[in-house]
Amino acid sequence: MKFADRLQPLQFNVFADMDRAKSLARIAGKNVIDLSLGSSDLPTAAHITEAIALSLSDSSTHGYLLFNGTKSFREAAATWYEQKFGISVNPETEVLPLIGSQEGTAHLPLAILNPGDFALLLDPGYPSHAGGVYLAGGQIYPMPLLAENQFLPVFDDIPKPVLAQSKMMVLSYPHNPTSAIAPLAFFEKAVAFCREHRLVLVHDFPYVDLVFDDRHSSIEAEPKQRAYQDIPGNEEHRKVMAPSIFQADPDKSVSIEFFTLSKSYNMGGFRVGYAIGNAQIIEALRQVKATVDFNQYQGILNGAIAALTGPQDTVKTSVETFRQRRDTFVSALQDIGWEVPLPPATMYVWAKLPEPWALDSVKFCTELVESTGVAASPGAGFGKSGEGYVRFALVESPEILAEAVRRIADFLS
């Protein structure tokens, strides 16, 4: 049986290989500590699940949900953005509900690219960004992210012939997997670059809230890591924030930004997110979405409205939980002689591999889980420039993270 050529680039999947390695470790009797997936283990807040539960007995929520039926959710999303960033958003023309932000980033290339067009993607980067380009028949130009550049791409390095064929650029900060944060000045440069070269600027923004205030950390952060905004005011109420692309493009001239409730509100399994952006880009994505699906269950959107408009204490609690886990894990790694930088954001630790695995992250992760039961994600799975690194997800308690490092120490020795 012969399938479409577009499936060929999707066949190499490091994460599927790691799933098989985890299964073999369990069969062999290993107690697996899975730090390979960025799926939060924290519970969804009660006021969110209660809103969903109340919807179940309302039969009017049981049918297909078309765009007009999402108005309350779109209004809540617009208000959330306006309050958080001071950005004016039109819920009718500039907001589109999504079944998780991955739906948006994977489908948007279908609305922008013709076969052969280039998309400029971060390398390393989130795999679905590349998958959507391949499905649209596009080509990928990977923009290498190097530690010496604070894991930010260098636009001047993009070849002119590639730029001439490019239609879109995808950014995502705070960044998965490196945990880097981009300063507002970088976004201003990116917007100017995309305007000059007539590119759609896509910003995937799932970790907007998972930014750590390291004034309270037990580990000293490097000054260059404080690239986020420090909002002045009463010391007790000061907060740090990662910038939105619309702070650099307030008129939404070339940009679209994707947000998911998976990370901030621990709603990964509910698959709910949204896009905000240029009205023409939103309409183009809406046309693709209308061909592929309707929307998720109304009750889930009711829960999402409760999340966006209700108490935000659980968001702060989640951030503090991941900060404590990060400090525990990084400190333990440093104690065994594995020096890793302190992540300023996200739920990940991006660690440069020691010898003899410096150029074979897949081998390191496979042997680690087989030998110790500790599962991690090989950097090569995120792109060529991710080779030589490993990503650990902080999705276990500090006690289990400490046990994971003890096993890693045995493995390294």
Coordinates of C-alpha atoms in Angstrom, one line a residue:
M1 CA 0.0 0.0 0.0
K2 CA 1.5 3.4 -1.0
F3 CA 0.9 6.5 1.1
A4 CA 1.3 10.2 0.4
D5 CA 4.9 11.5 0.1
R6 CA 4.1 14.1 2.7
L7 CA 4.3 11.4 5.4
Q8 CA 7.9 10.7 4.7
P9 CA 9.4 13.6 6.8
L10 CA 7.1 12.6 9.7
Q11 CA 8.5 9.0 10.1
F12 CA 11.5 9.9 12.2
N13 CA 10.2 10.3 15.7
V14 CA 12.7 10.2 18.5
F15 CA 9.9 10.4 21.1
A16 CA 8.2 7.3 19.7
D17 CA 11.6 5.5 20.1
M18 CA 11.8 6.7 23.7
D19 CA 8.3 5.4 24.4
R20 CA 9.4 2.0 23.3
A21 CA 12.5 2.3 25.5
K22 CA 10.3 3.1 28.5
S23 CA 8.0 0.2 27.8
L24 CA 11.0 -2.2 27.6
A25 CA 12.3 -0.8 30.9
R26 CA 9.0 -1.4 32.6
I27 CA 8.8 -4.9 31.2
A28 CA 12.3 -5.5 32.6
G29 CA 11.0 -4.5 36.1
K30 CA 12.4 -1.0 36.3
N31 CA 10.6 1.6 38.3
V32 CA 10.4 4.3 35.7
I33 CA 10.7 8.0 36.6
D34 CA 9.4 9.6 33.5
L35 CA 10.9 13.1 33.0
S36 CA 10.5 13.0 29.2
L37 CA 7.1 14.5 28.7
G38 CA 6.1 18.1 29.5
S39 CA 2.7 17.1 30.8
S40 CA 2.0 18.8 34.2
D41 CA 1.3 16.4 37.0
L42 CA -0.5 19.2 39.0
P43 CA -4.3 19.1 39.3
T44 CA -6.7 21.5 37.5
A45 CA -8.2 24.0 40.0
A46 CA -11.5 23.0 41.5
H47 CA -13.4 26.1 40.2
I48 CA -12.5 25.1 36.7
T49 CA -13.6 21.5 36.9
E50 CA -16.8 22.5 38.7
A51 CA -17.7 24.8 35.8
I52 CA -17.2 21.8 33.4
A53 CA -19.2 19.5 35.7
L54 CA -22.1 21.9 35.9
S55 CA -22.2 21.9 32.1
L56 CA -22.7 18.2 31.8
S57 CA -26.3 18.3 33.0
D58 CA -27.2 21.1 30.6
S59 CA -28.3 19.4 27.4
S60 CA -27.9 22.7 25.4
T61 CA -24.1 22.1 25.7
H62 CA -24.2 18.7 24.1
G63 CA -24.4 19.6 20.4
Y64 CA -22.0 20.9 17.8
L65 CA -20.3 24.2 18.8
L66 CA -19.9 26.7 15.9
F67 CA -17.9 29.9 16.0
N68 CA -20.8 32.1 17.2
G69 CA -21.3 29.8 20.2
T70 CA -17.7 30.5 21.3
K71 CA -18.4 34.3 21.8
S72 CA -18.1 34.2 25.7
F73 CA -14.8 32.3 25.5
R74 CA -13.4 34.7 22.9
E75 CA -14.4 37.7 25.1
A76 CA -12.8 36.1 28.1
A77 CA -9.6 35.5 26.1
A78 CA -9.5 39.1 24.8
T79 CA -10.0 40.5 28.3
W80 CA -7.3 38.3 29.7
Y81 CA -4.8 39.6 27.2
E82 CA -5.8 43.2 27.7
Q83 CA -5.4 42.9 31.5
K84 CA -2.1 41.1 31.3
F85 CA -0.4 43.0 28.5
G86 CA -2.4 46.2 28.0
I87 CA -3.1 45.1 24.4
S88 CA -6.5 45.9 22.9
V89 CA -8.1 42.8 21.3
N90 CA -11.2 42.5 19.2
P91 CA -12.9 39.2 20.2
E92 CA -14.9 39.1 17.0
T93 CA -12.0 39.3 14.5
E94 CA -8.8 38.8 16.4
V95 CA -9.5 35.7 18.5
L96 CA -9.9 32.1 17.4
P97 CA -10.6 29.2 19.8
L98 CA -8.3 26.1 19.3
I99 CA -8.2 22.5 20.4
G100 CA -4.9 23.2 22.1
S101 CA -2.3 25.6 20.6
Q102 CA -0.7 22.7 18.7
E103 CA -3.8 22.6 16.5
G104 CA -3.1 26.2 15.5
T105 CA 0.6 25.9 15.0
A106 CA 0.2 22.7 13.0
H107 CA -2.6 24.0 10.8
L108 CA -1.5 27.6 10.2
P109 CA 1.1 26.6 7.5
L110 CA -1.8 25.3 5.4
A111 CA -3.2 28.8 5.3
I112 CA 0.1 30.5 4.5
L113 CA 2.5 28.3 2.6
N114 CA 2.3 27.1 -1.0
P115 CA 4.3 24.0 -1.9
G116 CA 8.0 24.9 -1.9
D117 CA 7.7 28.0 0.3
F118 CA 10.1 28.3 3.2
A119 CA 9.2 28.6 6.9
L120 CA 11.9 29.8 9.3
L121 CA 11.8 27.7 12.4
L122 CA 13.8 27.6 15.6
D123 CA 16.4 24.8 15.9
P124 CA 15.9 23.2 18.4
G125 CA 12.2 23.7 18.5
Y126 CA 8.8 22.1 19.2
P127 CA 8.3 19.2 16.7
S128 CA 4.7 20.1 15.7
H129 CA 6.0 23.4 14.2
A130 CA 8.0 21.4 11.6
G131 CA 5.2 18.8 11.1
G132 CA 2.7 21.4 10.1
V133 CA 5.1 22.8 7.5
Y134 CA 5.8 19.4 6.0
L135 CA 2.0 18.6 5.7
A136 CA 1.6 21.9 3.8
G137 CA 4.3 21.0 1.4
G138 CA 6.7 23.7 2.6
Q139 CA 10.4 23.7 3.2
I140 CA 12.1 24.4 6.5
Y141 CA 15.0 26.6 7.1
P142 CA 16.3 25.9 10.7
M143 CA 17.5 28.9 12.6
P144 CA 20.2 27.5 15.0
L145 CA 19.9 28.5 18.7
L146 CA 23.3 28.5 20.4
A147 CA 24.1 29.1 24.0
E148 CA 26.6 31.9 23.1
N149 CA 23.6 33.8 21.5
Q150 CA 21.4 33.1 24.6
F151 CA 19.4 30.7 22.4
L152 CA 18.1 33.4 20.2
P153 CA 18.3 33.1 16.3
V154 CA 20.6 35.4 14.3
F155 CA 18.4 36.8 11.5
D156 CA 21.4 38.1 9.5
D157 CA 22.6 34.5 9.0
I158 CA 19.5 33.6 7.0
P159 CA 20.6 33.3 3.3
K160 CA 19.0 35.8 0.9
P161 CA 17.7 33.1 -1.5
V162 CA 15.9 31.4 1.4
L163 CA 14.4 34.7 2.5
A164 CA 13.1 35.3 -1.0
Q165 CA 11.1 32.1 -0.8
S166 CA 10.0 32.5 2.8
K167 CA 6.5 33.2 4.0
M168 CA 6.5 32.7 7.7
M169 CA 8.8 32.7 10.8
V170 CA 7.9 30.8 14.0
L171 CA 9.2 31.9 17.4
S172 CA 8.4 30.5 20.8
Y173 CA 9.7 32.2 24.0
P174 CA 9.9 31.2 26.8
H175 CA 11.4 28.4 24.8
N176 CA 10.9 24.7 24.8
P177 CA 13.3 23.0 25.1
T178 CA 16.1 25.5 26.1
S179 CA 14.0 27.5 28.6
A180 CA 15.4 30.7 27.2
I181 CA 13.4 34.0 27.4
A182 CA 13.5 36.6 24.6
P183 CA 13.7 40.2 25.7
L184 CA 11.2 42.7 24.2
A185 CA 14.1 44.3 22.2
F186 CA 14.5 40.9 20.3
F187 CA 10.8 40.8 19.5
E188 CA 11.0 44.4 18.2
K189 CA 13.8 43.3 15.9
A190 CA 11.8 40.3 14.8
V191 CA 8.7 42.3 13.9
A192 CA 10.8 44.8 11.9
F193 CA 12.5 41.9 10.1
C194 CA 9.2 40.2 9.2
R195 CA 7.7 43.5 8.0
E196 CA 10.7 44.1 5.8
H197 CA 10.6 40.6 4.3
R198 CA 6.8 40.2 4.2
L199 CA 6.7 37.3 6.6
V200 CA 3.9 36.2 8.9
L201 CA 5.4 36.2 12.4
V202 CA 4.1 33.3 14.5
H203 CA 4.7 33.3 18.2
D204 CA 3.9 30.1 20.2
F205 CA 3.4 31.3 23.8
P206 CA 2.4 28.3 26.0
Y207 CA 4.8 29.2 28.9
V208 CA 3.8 32.8 29.3
D209 CA 3.1 32.3 33.1
L210 CA 5.9 29.8 33.9
V211 CA 8.6 32.5 34.5
F212 CA 10.5 32.4 37.8
D213 CA 11.3 35.3 40.1
D214 CA 14.8 34.3 41.1
R215 CA 15.0 36.8 43.9
H216 CA 13.5 34.0 46.0
S217 CA 15.6 31.2 44.5
S218 CA 18.1 29.2 46.5
I219 CA 20.4 29.2 43.5
E220 CA 22.1 32.3 42.0
A221 CA 20.8 33.1 38.5
E222 CA 23.1 34.5 35.8
P223 CA 22.3 38.2 35.0
K224 CA 21.8 37.4 31.3
Q225 CA 18.9 35.1 32.2
R226 CA 16.9 38.0 33.6
A227 CA 15.7 38.9 30.1
Y228 CA 12.0 39.2 31.1
Q229 CA 10.2 42.3 32.2
D230 CA 10.4 43.3 35.9
I231 CA 7.2 45.2 36.6
P232 CA 7.9 47.9 39.2
G233 CA 5.6 48.7 42.1
N234 CA 5.0 47.6 45.7
E235 CA 7.8 45.1 46.4
E236 CA 5.3 42.5 47.6
H237 CA 3.3 42.7 44.4
R238 CA 6.2 43.0 41.9
K239 CA 6.1 40.4 39.2
V240 CA 8.2 39.2 36.3
M241 CA 6.7 38.5 32.9
A242 CA 7.7 37.2 29.5
P243 CA 6.8 39.7 26.8
S244 CA 4.0 39.1 24.3
I245 CA 4.8 39.6 20.6
F246 CA 2.1 42.3 20.5
Q247 CA 4.1 44.5 22.8
A248 CA 6.4 44.8 19.8
D249 CA 3.6 44.7 17.2
P250 CA 0.6 46.5 19.0
D251 CA -1.2 47.0 15.7
K252 CA -1.0 43.3 14.9
S253 CA 0.5 44.2 11.5
V254 CA 2.2 40.8 10.8
S255 CA 1.7 38.7 13.9
I256 CA -0.3 35.9 15.4
E257 CA 0.2 34.5 19.0
F258 CA -0.9 31.1 20.3
F259 CA -1.8 30.4 23.9
T260 CA -2.8 27.2 25.6
L261 CA -4.4 26.6 29.0
S262 CA -2.4 23.4 29.3
K263 CA 0.6 24.9 31.3
S264 CA -0.7 27.9 33.2
Y265 CA -3.9 26.1 34.3
N266 CA -2.8 22.4 34.3
M267 CA -5.5 21.6 31.6
G268 CA -3.4 19.6 29.2
G269 CA -5.9 16.8 28.8
F270 CA -8.8 19.3 28.1
R271 CA -7.1 20.5 24.9
V272 CA -8.1 24.1 24.9
G273 CA -6.3 27.2 23.7
Y274 CA -6.7 30.1 21.4
A275 CA -5.0 32.3 18.8
I276 CA -4.9 36.1 18.9
G277 CA -3.6 38.1 16.0
N278 CA -3.9 40.0 12.8
A279 CA -7.5 39.7 11.6
Q280 CA -6.6 38.5 8.2
I281 CA -4.4 35.7 9.6
I282 CA -7.0 34.7 12.1
E283 CA -9.6 34.5 9.3
A284 CA -7.3 32.4 7.1
L285 CA -6.7 30.0 10.0
R286 CA -10.4 29.9 10.7
Q287 CA -11.1 28.7 7.2
V288 CA -8.7 25.8 7.6
K289 CA -10.2 25.0 11.0
A290 CA -13.7 25.0 9.6
T291 CA -12.6 22.3 7.2
V292 CA -11.0 20.1 9.8
D293 CA -13.2 20.3 12.9
F294 CA -15.8 22.2 14.8
N295 CA -14.8 23.2 18.3
Q296 CA -14.4 21.2 21.5
Y297 CA -17.3 20.6 24.0
Q298 CA -19.0 23.7 25.3
G299 CA -18.4 22.6 28.9
I300 CA -14.7 22.6 28.4
L301 CA -14.9 26.2 27.1
N302 CA -17.0 27.0 30.2
G303 CA -14.1 25.6 32.3
A304 CA -11.6 27.7 30.3
I305 CA -13.7 30.8 30.9
A306 CA -13.6 30.1 34.6
A307 CA -9.8 29.7 34.4
L308 CA -9.3 33.0 32.6
T309 CA -11.7 35.1 34.6
G310 CA -11.5 33.4 38.0
P311 CA -8.9 33.4 40.8
Q312 CA -5.3 33.2 39.6
D313 CA -3.8 31.9 42.9
T314 CA -3.4 28.4 41.5
V315 CA -1.3 29.8 38.6
K316 CA 1.1 31.4 41.2
T317 CA 1.1 28.2 43.2
S318 CA 2.0 26.2 40.1
V319 CA 4.9 28.5 39.2
E320 CA 6.2 28.3 42.8
T321 CA 6.0 24.5 42.7
F322 CA 8.0 24.3 39.5
R323 CA 10.5 26.8 40.8
Q324 CA 11.1 24.6 43.9
R325 CA 11.4 21.5 41.7
R326 CA 13.9 23.3 39.4
D327 CA 16.0 24.4 42.4
T328 CA 16.0 20.9 43.8
F329 CA 16.9 19.2 40.5
V330 CA 19.6 21.7 39.4
S331 CA 21.2 21.7 42.8
A332 CA 21.3 17.9 42.9
L333 CA 22.9 17.8 39.4
Q334 CA 25.5 20.3 40.4
D335 CA 26.3 18.2 43.5
I336 CA 27.2 15.2 41.3
G337 CA 29.4 17.4 39.1
W338 CA 26.9 18.0 36.2
E339 CA 26.9 21.8 35.8
V340 CA 23.7 23.1 34.2
P341 CA 22.5 26.7 34.0
L342 CA 19.5 27.7 36.1
P343 CA 16.4 27.7 33.8
P344 CA 14.7 31.2 34.0
A345 CA 11.3 29.8 32.8
T346 CA 9.3 26.7 31.7
M347 CA 9.1 23.3 33.3
Y348 CA 12.3 22.0 31.8
V349 CA 16.0 21.7 32.5
W350 CA 18.2 21.8 29.3
A351 CA 21.5 20.1 30.1
K352 CA 24.6 19.8 28.0
L353 CA 25.6 16.1 27.9
P354 CA 28.9 15.0 29.3
E355 CA 31.3 12.6 27.5
P356 CA 31.0 10.0 26.0
W357 CA 27.4 11.0 25.0
A358 CA 28.2 14.6 23.9
L359 CA 27.2 13.8 20.3
D360 CA 24.6 11.1 20.8
S361 CA 21.7 12.2 22.9
V362 CA 19.5 9.3 21.8
K363 CA 22.0 6.8 23.0
F364 CA 22.3 8.5 26.3
C365 CA 18.6 8.6 26.9
T366 CA 18.1 5.0 25.7
E367 CA 20.8 3.7 27.9
L368 CA 19.8 5.8 30.9
V369 CA 16.2 4.5 30.9
E370 CA 17.3 0.9 30.3
S371 CA 19.8 1.1 33.1
T372 CA 18.1 3.2 35.7
G373 CA 14.5 3.7 34.7
V374 CA 14.9 7.5 34.4
A375 CA 13.4 8.7 31.2
A376 CA 14.4 12.0 29.5
S377 CA 14.1 13.6 26.1
P378 CA 17.1 13.5 23.7
G379 CA 18.0 16.9 22.4
A380 CA 18.2 15.5 18.8
G381 CA 14.5 15.1 18.9
F382 CA 14.1 18.8 18.8
G383 CA 16.3 19.5 15.9
K384 CA 19.9 19.2 14.7
S385 CA 21.1 22.0 17.0
G386 CA 19.6 20.1 19.9
E387 CA 22.2 17.3 19.6
G388 CA 24.5 17.2 22.6
Y389 CA 21.8 18.1 25.0
V390 CA 19.1 16.4 27.1
R391 CA 15.8 17.8 28.3
F392 CA 14.4 16.9 31.7
A393 CA 10.7 17.7 32.5
L394 CA 10.1 18.7 36.1
V395 CA 6.9 16.7 36.4
E396 CA 7.6 14.9 39.7
S397 CA 7.9 15.9 43.3
P398 CA 11.2 17.2 44.7
E399 CA 11.8 13.8 46.5
I400 CA 11.4 11.8 43.2
L401 CA 13.5 14.3 41.3
A402 CA 16.3 13.9 43.9
E403 CA 16.0 10.1 43.5
A404 CA 16.2 10.5 39.7
V405 CA 19.5 12.4 40.2
R406 CA 20.9 9.7 42.5
R407 CA 20.2 7.1 39.7
I408 CA 21.7 9.4 37.1
A409 CA 24.9 9.7 39.3
D410 CA 25.2 5.9 39.4
F411 CA 24.7 5.7 35.7
L412 CA 27.4 8.4 35.0
S413 CA 29.9 6.7 37.4

